[in-house]
Amino acid sequence: MTSTAFPMSLIREDLAAFGGYSSARTSFDGPPATIWLNANEASSANAADTDGRARRYPQPQPEALRTAVSAYLGADYEQVLLARGSDEAIDVLIRTVCAPGGAQGIITCSPTFGMYAVSAAVHGVPAHDVAQHDTGSSFEHDLESVAAAVRKTGARIVFLASPGNPTGSVIDLYDVLALADEIADVAMVVLDEAYVEFADDASAIAAVGAHPTLAVLRTMSKAHGLAGARIGALIAHPDLIAVMRRVQAPYPLPTPAVDVAIEALRPASLVDTAIRVDETVELRDRLAEIVSAARGVKVVYDSHANFVLARTSTPDRLIEAVRGQGIAIRDMRHLPGLSDAVRVSVGTSDDLDALAQALDPMTTLERNA
Ligand SMILES: *Cc1c(COP(=O)(O)O)cnc(C)c1O
């Protein structure tokens, strides 16, 4: 339920009266047509498009998918913006809220997902970083300093991720809501829940109705196994969603991607996804053990996601050792504060066997002890 108003002062002033692109799809009104000659589409389907599903422009926000996503997430239909991955939702949100060329920037908390700062840079708004604190086993946000940085810099969006990438750490939902309330007069709080299915923690979506400046990002790229379909969503106040619709590309969601996403949200697929998530969470402990046992590894952080982050005194050796066996892991050394870190995704049981073998010559464990 949404009863609280969205503070429209948080929308870019120059967009307040902006109508966006008026597409053939969105501008058609009148009695339902049977012959569609308004969008310059082809008169027959492509030979490769056997069921003809792709001949027409798609709905800008396909109703069936929006309904399925709202039901799956427990959100109101009007709170959901579907996007071409959460990457697009991040980009459209920044462009909707922050005017370029001035002080209306964003706050990030390193080490974190790179797209927040990339989207800000491309749009020409500043990104201010408030580093997380490394406790030795996880990363903790300094939300007091985040609130202070918002006041000081005039930033309009705070991006938080829980579980975080690449940290795998979670943030207490109570703390997120307290921050959202504290800065509600000047900035939004966006909680990126790309990995929430792998965590025990509850989603913040149920709190969006009562906290109008809180928004939540979700994706079908991770737990749902649809990274190639590029389907993400922002759950936020309907008034904000309505403006974002005018900023977003006219037809952001390709029909084949929408079709597979709808199938993925049917009960049978969701059961399958839940099983995959359980398996991943189980294998995560084994992955942590395998990486911990490799020579030179100093710490493997507690993870609530589908990967682990580790620090090693010999990152080059570790990366080379697995690469030699055809295994790619993510070098995180380009990130601030992670000059000795790698991130490894969970994979299958066989993948982990291969990883264990690749790291074996490097292990310090006495196997026959
Ligand atoms: C992987 C990831 C995403 C997903 O992005 P998509 O564009 O939906 O694929 C979003 N946020 C974080 C923190 C991620 O790690």
Short mmCIF file of C-alpha atoms and ligand atoms in Angstrom, two decimals:
data_model
loop_
_atom_site.label_atom_id
_atom_site.label_comp_id
_atom_site.label_asym_id
_atom_site.label_seq_id
_atom_site.Cartn_x
_atom_site.Cartn_y
_atom_site.Cartn_z
CA MET A 1 0.00 0.00 0.00
CA THR A 2 1.23 3.45 -0.86
CA SER A 3 -0.35 6.28 1.04
CA THR A 4 2.59 8.63 1.46
CA ALA A 5 3.40 11.14 -1.27
CA PHE A 6 6.70 11.09 -3.12
CA PRO A 7 8.63 14.37 -2.63
CA MET A 8 8.56 15.65 -6.21
CA SER A 9 11.44 18.02 -5.33
CA LEU A 10 13.62 14.91 -5.76
CA ILE A 11 12.76 14.74 -9.46
CA ARG A 12 14.96 16.78 -11.80
CA GLU A 13 13.27 20.15 -12.12
CA ASP A 14 13.72 20.25 -15.92
CA LEU A 15 11.91 16.90 -16.23
CA ALA A 16 8.88 17.75 -14.11
CA ALA A 17 6.77 18.61 -17.16
CA PHE A 18 8.65 16.36 -19.61
CA GLY A 19 6.37 14.12 -21.64
CA GLY A 20 9.00 11.76 -23.05
CA TYR A 21 8.74 10.01 -26.43
CA SER A 22 5.25 9.38 -27.64
CA SER A 23 5.38 6.01 -29.38
CA ALA A 24 2.83 4.45 -31.70
CA ARG A 25 2.11 1.99 -28.91
CA THR A 26 1.55 4.53 -26.17
CA SER A 27 -0.19 7.25 -28.16
CA PHE A 28 -2.85 5.14 -29.87
CA ASP A 29 -6.31 5.68 -28.49
CA GLY A 30 -9.72 5.07 -29.94
CA PRO A 31 -11.68 1.88 -30.40
CA PRO A 32 -9.50 -1.28 -30.46
CA ALA A 33 -8.04 -1.67 -33.95
CA THR A 34 -7.86 -4.88 -35.97
CA ILE A 35 -5.54 -3.55 -38.67
CA TRP A 36 -2.38 -1.94 -37.32
CA LEU A 37 -0.82 0.54 -39.75
CA ASN A 38 0.56 3.00 -37.20
CA ALA A 39 4.07 1.79 -36.33
CA ASN A 40 5.77 0.98 -39.65
CA GLU A 41 6.13 -2.65 -38.66
CA ALA A 42 6.56 -5.33 -41.33
CA SER A 43 3.43 -6.72 -42.96
CA SER A 44 4.44 -10.33 -42.26
CA ALA A 45 6.74 -12.16 -39.86
CA ASN A 46 10.42 -12.84 -40.47
CA ALA A 47 11.16 -16.41 -41.59
CA ALA A 48 13.32 -16.84 -38.49
CA ASP A 49 10.50 -15.71 -36.21
CA THR A 50 8.48 -18.90 -36.54
CA ASP A 51 5.55 -17.97 -34.32
CA GLY A 52 5.57 -14.32 -35.37
CA ARG A 53 5.94 -13.09 -31.77
CA ALA A 54 8.64 -10.57 -32.66
CA ARG A 55 7.01 -8.78 -35.61
CA ARG A 56 5.31 -6.09 -33.53
CA TYR A 57 6.92 -3.59 -31.19
CA PRO A 58 6.51 -4.87 -27.64
CA GLN A 59 4.51 -3.19 -24.91
CA PRO A 60 6.76 -0.66 -23.17
CA GLN A 61 6.01 -2.35 -19.82
CA PRO A 62 4.61 -5.78 -20.76
CA GLU A 63 1.55 -6.24 -18.59
CA ALA A 64 1.87 -10.00 -18.11
CA LEU A 65 5.47 -9.73 -16.92
CA ARG A 66 4.77 -6.71 -14.72
CA THR A 67 1.90 -8.64 -13.11
CA ALA A 68 4.09 -11.72 -12.59
CA VAL A 69 6.98 -9.69 -11.17
CA SER A 70 4.69 -7.76 -8.77
CA ALA A 71 3.14 -11.01 -7.54
CA TYR A 72 6.53 -12.69 -7.14
CA LEU A 73 7.98 -9.72 -5.25
CA GLY A 74 4.88 -8.87 -3.23
CA ALA A 75 4.90 -5.34 -4.65
CA ASP A 76 2.03 -3.22 -5.98
CA TYR A 77 1.76 -3.26 -9.78
CA GLU A 78 2.26 0.52 -9.88
CA GLN A 79 5.45 0.26 -7.80
CA VAL A 80 7.22 -1.84 -10.45
CA LEU A 81 9.35 -0.52 -13.29
CA LEU A 82 10.64 -3.26 -15.58
CA ALA A 83 14.02 -2.56 -17.13
CA ARG A 84 16.68 -4.02 -19.42
CA GLY A 85 18.54 -5.49 -16.44
CA SER A 86 18.95 -3.60 -13.20
CA ASP A 87 21.77 -1.83 -15.02
CA GLU A 88 19.18 0.11 -17.02
CA ALA A 89 17.09 0.83 -13.91
CA ILE A 90 20.18 2.31 -12.21
CA ASP A 91 20.89 4.48 -15.24
CA VAL A 92 17.31 5.71 -15.67
CA LEU A 93 16.99 6.47 -11.96
CA ILE A 94 20.15 8.58 -11.92
CA ARG A 95 18.98 10.45 -15.03
CA THR A 96 15.55 11.04 -13.50
CA VAL A 97 16.77 12.36 -10.14
CA CYS A 98 20.14 14.05 -10.74
CA ALA A 99 20.56 17.05 -13.06
CA PRO A 100 23.85 16.74 -14.96
CA GLY A 101 26.70 19.18 -14.63
CA GLY A 102 26.05 20.17 -11.02
CA ALA A 103 26.20 18.92 -7.47
CA GLN A 104 23.24 16.52 -7.67
CA GLY A 105 25.29 13.35 -7.52
CA ILE A 106 25.22 9.97 -5.88
CA ILE A 107 26.85 8.26 -2.90
CA THR A 108 28.52 4.87 -3.26
CA CYS A 109 30.08 2.75 -0.51
CA SER A 110 33.23 1.00 -1.72
CA PRO A 111 33.95 -1.74 -2.34
CA THR A 112 30.74 -2.04 -4.33
CA PHE A 113 29.12 -2.70 -7.71
CA GLY A 114 30.79 -0.57 -10.36
CA MET A 115 27.73 0.41 -12.39
CA TYR A 116 26.51 3.08 -9.93
CA ALA A 117 29.61 5.22 -10.46
CA VAL A 118 29.80 4.38 -14.18
CA SER A 119 26.20 5.51 -14.80
CA ALA A 120 26.83 8.67 -12.77
CA ALA A 121 29.98 9.46 -14.76
CA VAL A 122 28.29 8.89 -18.12
CA HIS A 123 25.44 11.17 -17.08
CA GLY A 124 27.86 13.85 -15.84
CA VAL A 125 27.04 13.82 -12.13
CA PRO A 126 29.49 13.34 -9.26
CA ALA A 127 29.84 10.10 -7.30
CA HIS A 128 31.07 10.45 -3.73
CA ASP A 129 32.43 7.41 -1.96
CA VAL A 130 32.00 6.56 1.71
CA ALA A 131 34.19 3.49 2.22
CA GLN A 132 32.90 0.46 4.08
CA HIS A 133 34.74 -0.78 7.13
CA ASP A 134 36.57 -4.12 6.86
CA THR A 135 35.99 -6.09 10.07
CA GLY A 136 38.27 -8.91 8.96
CA SER A 137 35.40 -11.30 8.23
CA SER A 138 32.86 -8.98 6.55
CA PHE A 139 32.31 -5.39 5.43
CA GLU A 140 30.19 -2.90 7.36
CA HIS A 141 28.62 0.31 6.11
CA ASP A 142 29.18 3.57 7.96
CA LEU A 143 25.66 4.94 7.47
CA GLU A 144 26.24 7.89 9.80
CA SER A 145 29.01 9.08 7.50
CA VAL A 146 26.75 8.38 4.51
CA ALA A 147 24.08 10.72 5.92
CA ALA A 148 26.73 13.36 6.63
CA ALA A 149 28.12 13.02 3.08
CA VAL A 150 24.62 13.50 1.61
CA ARG A 151 24.16 16.74 3.57
CA LYS A 152 27.63 17.98 2.70
CA THR A 153 27.69 17.19 -1.02
CA GLY A 154 24.07 17.65 -2.05
CA ALA A 155 23.96 14.09 -3.37
CA ARG A 156 20.43 12.90 -4.25
CA ILE A 157 20.78 9.10 -4.34
CA VAL A 158 22.53 6.70 -1.97
CA PHE A 159 23.28 3.29 -3.50
CA LEU A 160 23.53 0.39 -1.05
CA ALA A 161 23.76 -3.29 -1.95
CA SER A 162 22.74 -6.09 0.41
CA PRO A 163 24.15 -8.67 -0.03
CA GLY A 164 26.92 -6.54 -1.50
CA ASN A 165 29.03 -7.24 -4.55
CA PRO A 166 31.94 -8.01 -4.23
CA THR A 167 31.74 -8.23 -0.43
CA GLY A 168 28.88 -10.70 0.07
CA SER A 169 28.06 -8.79 3.27
CA VAL A 170 24.56 -7.78 4.34
CA ILE A 171 23.19 -4.57 5.85
CA ASP A 172 20.59 -4.60 8.62
CA LEU A 173 17.25 -3.61 7.09
CA TYR A 174 16.43 -1.51 10.14
CA ASP A 175 19.56 0.59 9.50
CA VAL A 176 18.62 1.06 5.84
CA LEU A 177 15.13 2.29 6.76
CA ALA A 178 16.53 4.61 9.45
CA LEU A 179 18.89 6.15 6.87
CA ALA A 180 16.08 6.52 4.33
CA ASP A 181 13.95 8.36 6.88
CA GLU A 182 16.81 10.51 8.11
CA ILE A 183 17.67 11.92 4.66
CA ALA A 184 14.18 11.70 3.10
CA ASP A 185 13.97 15.49 2.65
CA VAL A 186 17.05 15.58 0.40
CA ALA A 187 17.92 12.16 -1.02
CA MET A 188 16.69 8.70 -1.95
CA VAL A 189 18.08 5.41 -0.69
CA VAL A 190 18.33 2.62 -3.26
CA LEU A 191 18.87 -0.89 -1.93
CA ASP A 192 20.24 -3.27 -4.57
CA GLU A 193 19.00 -6.78 -3.77
CA ALA A 194 20.58 -8.59 -6.74
CA TYR A 195 21.66 -11.46 -4.47
CA VAL A 196 18.91 -11.42 -1.83
CA GLU A 197 17.61 -14.87 -2.81
CA PHE A 198 20.88 -16.36 -1.51
CA ALA A 199 20.61 -14.61 1.88
CA ASP A 200 18.49 -15.34 4.94
CA ASP A 201 17.61 -11.67 5.21
CA ALA A 202 14.17 -10.33 4.30
CA SER A 203 13.70 -8.08 1.28
CA ALA A 204 13.06 -4.36 1.83
CA ILE A 205 10.25 -4.36 -0.73
CA ALA A 206 7.50 -4.57 1.91
CA ALA A 207 8.83 -1.31 3.38
CA VAL A 208 8.72 0.71 0.14
CA GLY A 209 5.08 1.73 0.63
CA ALA A 210 5.75 3.34 4.01
CA HIS A 211 9.11 4.86 3.02
CA PRO A 212 8.46 6.88 -0.17
CA THR A 213 12.14 7.70 -0.84
CA LEU A 214 13.25 4.06 -0.54
CA ALA A 215 13.65 2.07 -3.76
CA VAL A 216 14.72 -1.55 -4.29
CA LEU A 217 16.55 -3.06 -7.26
CA ARG A 218 15.95 -6.67 -8.26
CA THR A 219 17.22 -8.75 -11.15
CA MET A 220 16.56 -12.06 -12.87
CA SER A 221 20.28 -12.33 -13.74
CA LYS A 222 21.48 -14.20 -10.67
CA ALA A 223 19.20 -16.61 -8.74
CA HIS A 224 16.81 -16.97 -11.69
CA GLY A 225 19.59 -17.85 -14.10
CA LEU A 226 18.56 -15.35 -16.80
CA ALA A 227 21.55 -13.02 -17.11
CA GLY A 228 21.26 -13.21 -20.90
CA ALA A 229 17.62 -12.12 -20.93
CA ARG A 230 18.47 -8.76 -19.31
CA ILE A 231 15.43 -8.41 -17.07
CA GLY A 232 15.57 -6.25 -13.96
CA ALA A 233 13.15 -4.17 -11.93
CA LEU A 234 13.03 -1.14 -9.70
CA ILE A 235 10.42 -1.17 -6.95
CA ALA A 236 9.65 2.38 -5.88
CA HIS A 237 6.93 4.97 -5.29
CA PRO A 238 4.43 5.01 -8.22
CA ASP A 239 4.95 8.75 -8.78
CA LEU A 240 8.67 8.20 -9.30
CA ILE A 241 8.02 5.17 -11.54
CA ALA A 242 5.69 7.30 -13.68
CA VAL A 243 8.43 9.88 -14.35
CA MET A 244 11.04 7.19 -14.96
CA ARG A 245 8.79 5.67 -17.64
CA ARG A 246 9.11 8.91 -19.60
CA VAL A 247 12.91 8.94 -19.27
CA GLN A 248 13.35 5.26 -20.19
CA ALA A 249 13.76 4.07 -23.79
CA PRO A 250 10.36 3.56 -25.51
CA TYR A 251 10.63 -0.23 -25.90
CA PRO A 252 13.30 -1.41 -23.47
CA LEU A 253 12.24 -5.06 -23.22
CA PRO A 254 12.65 -7.41 -26.21
CA THR A 255 9.75 -9.83 -26.71
CA PRO A 256 11.86 -13.05 -26.53
CA ALA A 257 13.37 -11.86 -23.22
CA VAL A 258 9.95 -11.03 -21.81
CA ASP A 259 8.59 -14.43 -22.85
CA VAL A 260 11.37 -16.37 -21.11
CA ALA A 261 11.04 -14.20 -17.98
CA ILE A 262 7.30 -14.90 -17.79
CA GLU A 263 8.02 -18.63 -18.04
CA ALA A 264 10.67 -18.31 -15.32
CA LEU A 265 8.12 -16.87 -12.91
CA ARG A 266 5.63 -19.74 -13.30
CA PRO A 267 5.34 -21.95 -10.19
CA ALA A 268 7.26 -24.91 -11.66
CA SER A 269 10.18 -22.70 -12.68
CA LEU A 270 10.20 -21.02 -9.27
CA VAL A 271 10.45 -24.42 -7.57
CA ASP A 272 13.40 -25.20 -9.80
CA THR A 273 14.99 -21.84 -8.99
CA ALA A 274 14.55 -22.44 -5.26
CA ILE A 275 16.34 -25.78 -5.60
CA ARG A 276 19.21 -24.15 -7.51
CA VAL A 277 19.49 -21.45 -4.85
CA ASP A 278 19.59 -24.07 -2.06
CA GLU A 279 22.30 -26.00 -3.89
CA THR A 280 24.29 -22.81 -4.44
CA VAL A 281 24.07 -21.84 -0.78
CA GLU A 282 25.21 -25.31 0.22
CA LEU A 283 28.14 -25.28 -2.20
CA ARG A 284 29.15 -21.81 -1.05
CA ASP A 285 30.58 -23.27 2.17
CA ARG A 286 32.59 -25.75 0.18
CA LEU A 287 33.87 -23.00 -2.11
CA ALA A 288 34.95 -21.00 0.93
CA GLU A 289 36.86 -24.04 2.25
CA ILE A 290 38.56 -24.67 -1.09
CA VAL A 291 39.69 -21.05 -1.42
CA SER A 292 40.74 -20.84 2.26
CA ALA A 293 42.96 -23.86 1.80
CA ALA A 294 44.91 -22.35 -1.10
CA ARG A 295 48.39 -21.19 -0.18
CA GLY A 296 48.68 -17.47 0.37
CA VAL A 297 44.99 -16.90 1.09
CA LYS A 298 44.66 -14.66 4.15
CA VAL A 299 40.90 -14.35 4.49
CA VAL A 300 37.69 -15.52 2.84
CA TYR A 301 34.88 -13.16 3.80
CA ASP A 302 31.53 -14.44 5.06
CA SER A 303 29.21 -14.49 2.05
CA HIS A 304 25.44 -14.20 1.81
CA ALA A 305 25.54 -14.31 -2.01
CA ASN A 306 26.59 -16.77 -4.75
CA PHE A 307 30.32 -15.96 -4.62
CA VAL A 308 33.11 -15.47 -2.12
CA LEU A 309 35.65 -12.67 -1.81
CA ALA A 310 39.16 -13.56 -0.67
CA ARG A 311 42.41 -11.78 0.04
CA THR A 312 45.65 -13.49 -0.82
CA SER A 313 49.32 -12.60 -0.43
CA THR A 314 49.95 -14.16 -3.86
CA PRO A 315 47.09 -13.00 -6.13
CA ASP A 316 49.10 -13.41 -9.35
CA ARG A 317 49.94 -17.01 -8.51
CA LEU A 318 46.38 -17.86 -7.59
CA ILE A 319 44.87 -16.30 -10.71
CA GLU A 320 47.52 -17.95 -12.92
CA ALA A 321 47.06 -21.35 -11.27
CA VAL A 322 43.35 -21.48 -12.04
CA ARG A 323 43.69 -19.83 -15.45
CA GLY A 324 46.14 -22.58 -16.44
CA GLN A 325 43.30 -25.04 -15.85
CA GLY A 326 40.83 -23.02 -17.91
CA ILE A 327 39.05 -21.50 -14.91
CA ALA A 328 38.20 -17.80 -14.87
CA ILE A 329 37.86 -15.99 -11.56
CA ARG A 330 37.45 -12.27 -11.01
CA ASP A 331 40.49 -10.19 -10.22
CA MET A 332 39.24 -7.45 -7.86
CA ARG A 333 42.55 -5.65 -7.44
CA HIS A 334 41.37 -2.61 -9.37
CA LEU A 335 38.90 -1.75 -6.59
CA PRO A 336 39.86 0.63 -3.77
CA GLY A 337 40.89 -1.27 -0.64
CA LEU A 338 41.00 -4.62 -2.48
CA SER A 339 44.52 -4.55 -3.94
CA ASP A 340 45.01 -8.23 -2.98
CA ALA A 341 41.52 -9.65 -3.63
CA VAL A 342 39.78 -12.09 -5.94
CA ARG A 343 36.10 -13.01 -6.25
CA VAL A 344 34.99 -16.52 -7.16
CA SER A 345 31.42 -17.53 -8.11
CA VAL A 346 29.96 -20.73 -6.68
CA GLY A 347 29.36 -22.75 -9.90
CA THR A 348 28.46 -26.43 -9.94
CA SER A 349 29.87 -29.20 -7.79
CA ASP A 350 32.01 -30.28 -10.75
CA ASP A 351 33.25 -26.71 -11.19
CA LEU A 352 34.33 -26.72 -7.55
CA ASP A 353 36.12 -30.06 -7.98
CA ALA A 354 38.04 -28.55 -10.89
CA LEU A 355 38.82 -25.44 -8.86
CA ALA A 356 40.02 -27.52 -5.91
CA GLN A 357 42.29 -29.48 -8.21
CA ALA A 358 43.68 -26.35 -9.86
CA LEU A 359 44.50 -24.91 -6.45
CA ASP A 360 45.80 -28.20 -5.05
CA PRO A 361 49.52 -27.63 -5.67
CA MET A 362 49.09 -24.37 -3.82
CA THR A 363 47.41 -25.76 -0.74
CA THR A 364 49.06 -25.81 2.64
CA LEU A 365 46.80 -28.53 4.01
CA GLU A 366 48.53 -31.76 4.89
CA ARG A 367 46.23 -34.17 3.16
CA ASN A 368 47.64 -37.30 4.74
CA ALA A 369 48.11 -35.82 8.17
C1 LIG B 1 24.90 -8.65 -10.99
C2 LIG B 1 24.43 -7.42 -10.29
C3 LIG B 1 23.33 -6.73 -10.76
C4 LIG B 1 22.55 -7.25 -11.93
O1 LIG B 1 22.58 -6.42 -13.00
P1 LIG B 1 21.65 -6.82 -14.26
O2 LIG B 1 21.81 -5.61 -15.10
O3 LIG B 1 20.25 -6.98 -13.76
O4 LIG B 1 22.19 -8.05 -14.84
C5 LIG B 1 22.88 -5.62 -10.06
N1 LIG B 1 23.50 -5.23 -8.93
C6 LIG B 1 24.56 -5.89 -8.44
C7 LIG B 1 25.15 -5.45 -7.16
C8 LIG B 1 25.06 -7.00 -9.12
O5 LIG B 1 26.13 -7.62 -8.64
#
